[in-house]
Amino acid sequence: MSVDRAVLAFAGIMVLVSLALSHFVHPGFVWLTAFVGANLIQSSITGFCPAAMLFRKIGLKSGSAF
């Protein structure tokens, strides 16, 4: 698995988890979904992604985006 695919999978999991938490626990968890979306937009513009740095440190091979 490359860093690019790991970042996309992690973002998707975080969106689904935050939506489930906002539905079953508290509506305020929808802000986690907004944060994940904002981070995806920011990383597409600047190329800086903390999750990509973390995945690279644990040994995943770099992809074309990160």
Coordinates of N, CA and C in Angstrom, one line a residue:
M1 N 0.9 -1.2 0.0 CA 0.0 0.0 0.0 C 0.9 1.2 0.0
S2 N 0.5 2.2 -0.8 CA 1.3 3.4 -0.8 C 0.8 4.5 0.2
V3 N 1.5 5.5 0.4 CA 1.1 6.6 1.3 C -0.2 7.2 0.8
D4 N -0.3 7.4 -0.5 CA -1.5 8.0 -1.1 C -2.7 7.3 -0.7
R5 N -2.7 6.0 -1.0 CA -3.9 5.1 -0.7 C -4.2 5.1 0.8
A6 N -3.1 5.1 1.6 CA -3.3 5.0 3.1 C -4.0 6.3 3.6
V7 N -3.6 7.4 3.0 CA -4.2 8.7 3.4 C -5.6 8.7 3.0
L8 N -6.0 8.3 1.8 CA -7.3 8.3 1.4 C -8.2 7.3 2.2
A9 N -7.6 6.1 2.5 CA -8.4 5.2 3.4 C -8.6 5.7 4.8
F10 N -7.5 6.4 5.3 CA -7.6 7.0 6.7 C -8.7 8.1 6.7
A11 N -8.7 8.9 5.7 CA -9.7 10.0 5.6 C -11.1 9.5 5.5
G12 N -11.3 8.4 4.7 CA -12.6 7.8 4.6 C -13.1 7.2 5.9
I13 N -12.2 6.5 6.5 CA -12.5 5.9 7.8 C -12.9 7.0 8.8
M14 N -12.1 8.0 8.9 CA -12.4 9.1 9.8 C -13.7 9.8 9.6
V15 N -14.1 10.0 8.3 CA -15.4 10.6 8.0 C -16.5 9.7 8.4
L16 N -16.4 8.4 8.1 CA -17.5 7.5 8.5 C -17.6 7.3 10.0
V17 N -16.5 7.3 10.7 CA -16.5 7.2 12.2 C -17.1 8.5 12.8
S18 N -16.7 9.6 12.3 CA -17.3 10.9 12.8 C -18.7 11.0 12.5
L19 N -19.2 10.5 11.4 CA -20.6 10.6 11.1 C -21.4 9.6 12.0
A20 N -20.8 8.4 12.3 CA -21.5 7.5 13.2 C -21.5 8.1 14.6
L21 N -20.4 8.7 15.0 CA -20.4 9.3 16.4 C -21.4 10.5 16.5
S22 N -21.5 11.3 15.4 CA -22.4 12.4 15.4 C -23.9 11.9 15.4
H23 N -24.1 10.8 14.9 CA -25.5 10.2 14.9 C -25.8 9.5 16.2
F24 N -24.9 8.7 16.7 CA -25.2 7.9 17.9 C -24.8 8.6 19.2
V25 N -23.8 9.4 19.2 CA -23.3 10.0 20.5 C -23.7 11.4 20.7
H26 N -23.2 12.3 19.8 CA -23.5 13.7 20.0 C -23.3 14.4 18.6
P27 N -24.2 15.3 18.3 CA -24.1 16.0 17.0 C -22.9 16.8 16.8
G28 N -22.2 17.2 17.9 CA -21.0 18.0 17.8 C -19.8 17.3 17.1
F29 N -19.9 15.9 17.0 CA -18.9 15.2 16.3 C -18.8 15.5 14.8
V30 N -19.8 16.1 14.3 CA -19.8 16.5 12.9 C -18.7 17.5 12.6
W31 N -18.2 18.2 13.6 CA -17.0 19.0 13.4 C -15.8 18.3 13.0
L32 N -15.7 17.0 13.5 CA -14.6 16.2 13.1 C -14.6 15.9 11.6
T33 N -15.8 15.7 11.1 CA -16.0 15.5 9.6 C -15.5 16.8 8.9
A34 N -15.9 17.9 9.4 CA -15.5 19.2 8.8 C -14.0 19.4 8.8
F35 N -13.4 19.0 9.9 CA -11.9 19.1 10.0 C -11.2 18.2 9.0
V36 N -11.7 17.0 8.9 CA -11.1 16.0 7.9 C -11.2 16.6 6.5
G37 N -12.4 17.1 6.2 CA -12.6 17.7 4.8 C -11.7 18.9 4.6
A38 N -11.5 19.8 5.6 CA -10.7 21.0 5.5 C -9.2 20.5 5.3
N39 N -8.8 19.5 6.1 CA -7.4 19.0 6.0 C -7.2 18.5 4.6
L40 N -8.1 17.8 4.0 CA -8.0 17.2 2.6 C -7.8 18.4 1.6
I41 N -8.6 19.4 1.8 CA -8.5 20.6 0.9 C -7.2 21.3 1.0
Q42 N -6.8 21.5 2.3 CA -5.5 22.1 2.6 C -4.3 21.3 2.0
S43 N -4.4 20.0 2.1 CA -3.3 19.2 1.6 C -3.2 19.1 0.1
S44 N -4.4 19.3 -0.5 CA -4.4 19.3 -2.0 C -3.8 20.6 -2.5
I45 N -3.9 21.7 -1.8 CA -3.4 22.9 -2.2 C -1.9 23.1 -1.9
T46 N -1.5 22.7 -0.7 CA -0.1 22.9 -0.2 C 0.8 21.7 -0.4
G47 N 0.2 20.5 -0.4 CA 1.0 19.3 -0.5 C 1.5 18.8 0.9
F48 N 1.1 19.5 2.0 CA 1.5 19.2 3.3 C 0.4 18.4 4.0
C49 N 0.7 17.2 4.4 CA -0.3 16.3 5.1 C 0.3 15.6 6.2
P50 N -0.1 15.9 7.5 CA 0.5 15.2 8.6 C 0.3 13.7 8.6
A51 N -0.8 13.2 8.1 CA -1.1 11.8 8.0 C -0.1 11.1 7.1
A52 N 0.2 11.8 6.0 CA 1.2 11.3 5.0 C 2.6 11.2 5.7
M53 N 2.9 12.1 6.5 CA 4.2 12.1 7.1 C 4.3 10.9 8.1
L54 N 3.2 10.7 8.8 CA 3.1 9.6 9.8 C 3.2 8.2 9.0
F55 N 2.5 8.1 7.9 CA 2.5 6.8 7.2 C 3.9 6.6 6.6
R56 N 4.5 7.6 6.2 CA 5.9 7.5 5.6 C 6.9 7.0 6.7
K57 N 6.7 7.5 7.9 CA 7.6 7.2 9.0 C 7.4 5.7 9.4
I58 N 6.2 5.2 9.3 CA 6.0 3.8 9.6 C 6.4 2.8 8.5
G59 N 6.8 3.4 7.4 CA 7.4 2.5 6.4 C 6.7 2.3 5.1
L60 N 5.6 3.0 4.9 CA 4.9 2.9 3.6 C 5.7 3.6 2.5
K61 N 5.6 3.0 1.3 CA 6.3 3.7 0.2 C 5.6 4.9 -0.3
S62 N 6.3 5.9 -0.7 CA 5.7 7.1 -1.2 C 5.0 6.9 -2.5
G63 N 3.9 7.6 -2.7 CA 3.2 7.6 -4.0 C 3.4 8.8 -4.8
S64 N 2.6 9.1 -5.7 CA 2.9 10.3 -6.6 C 2.4 11.6 -6.0
A65 N 1.4 11.5 -5.1 CA 0.8 12.8 -4.5 C 1.6 13.2 -3.3
F66 N 2.0 12.3 -2.4 CA 2.7 12.7 -1.2 C 4.1 12.2 -1.3

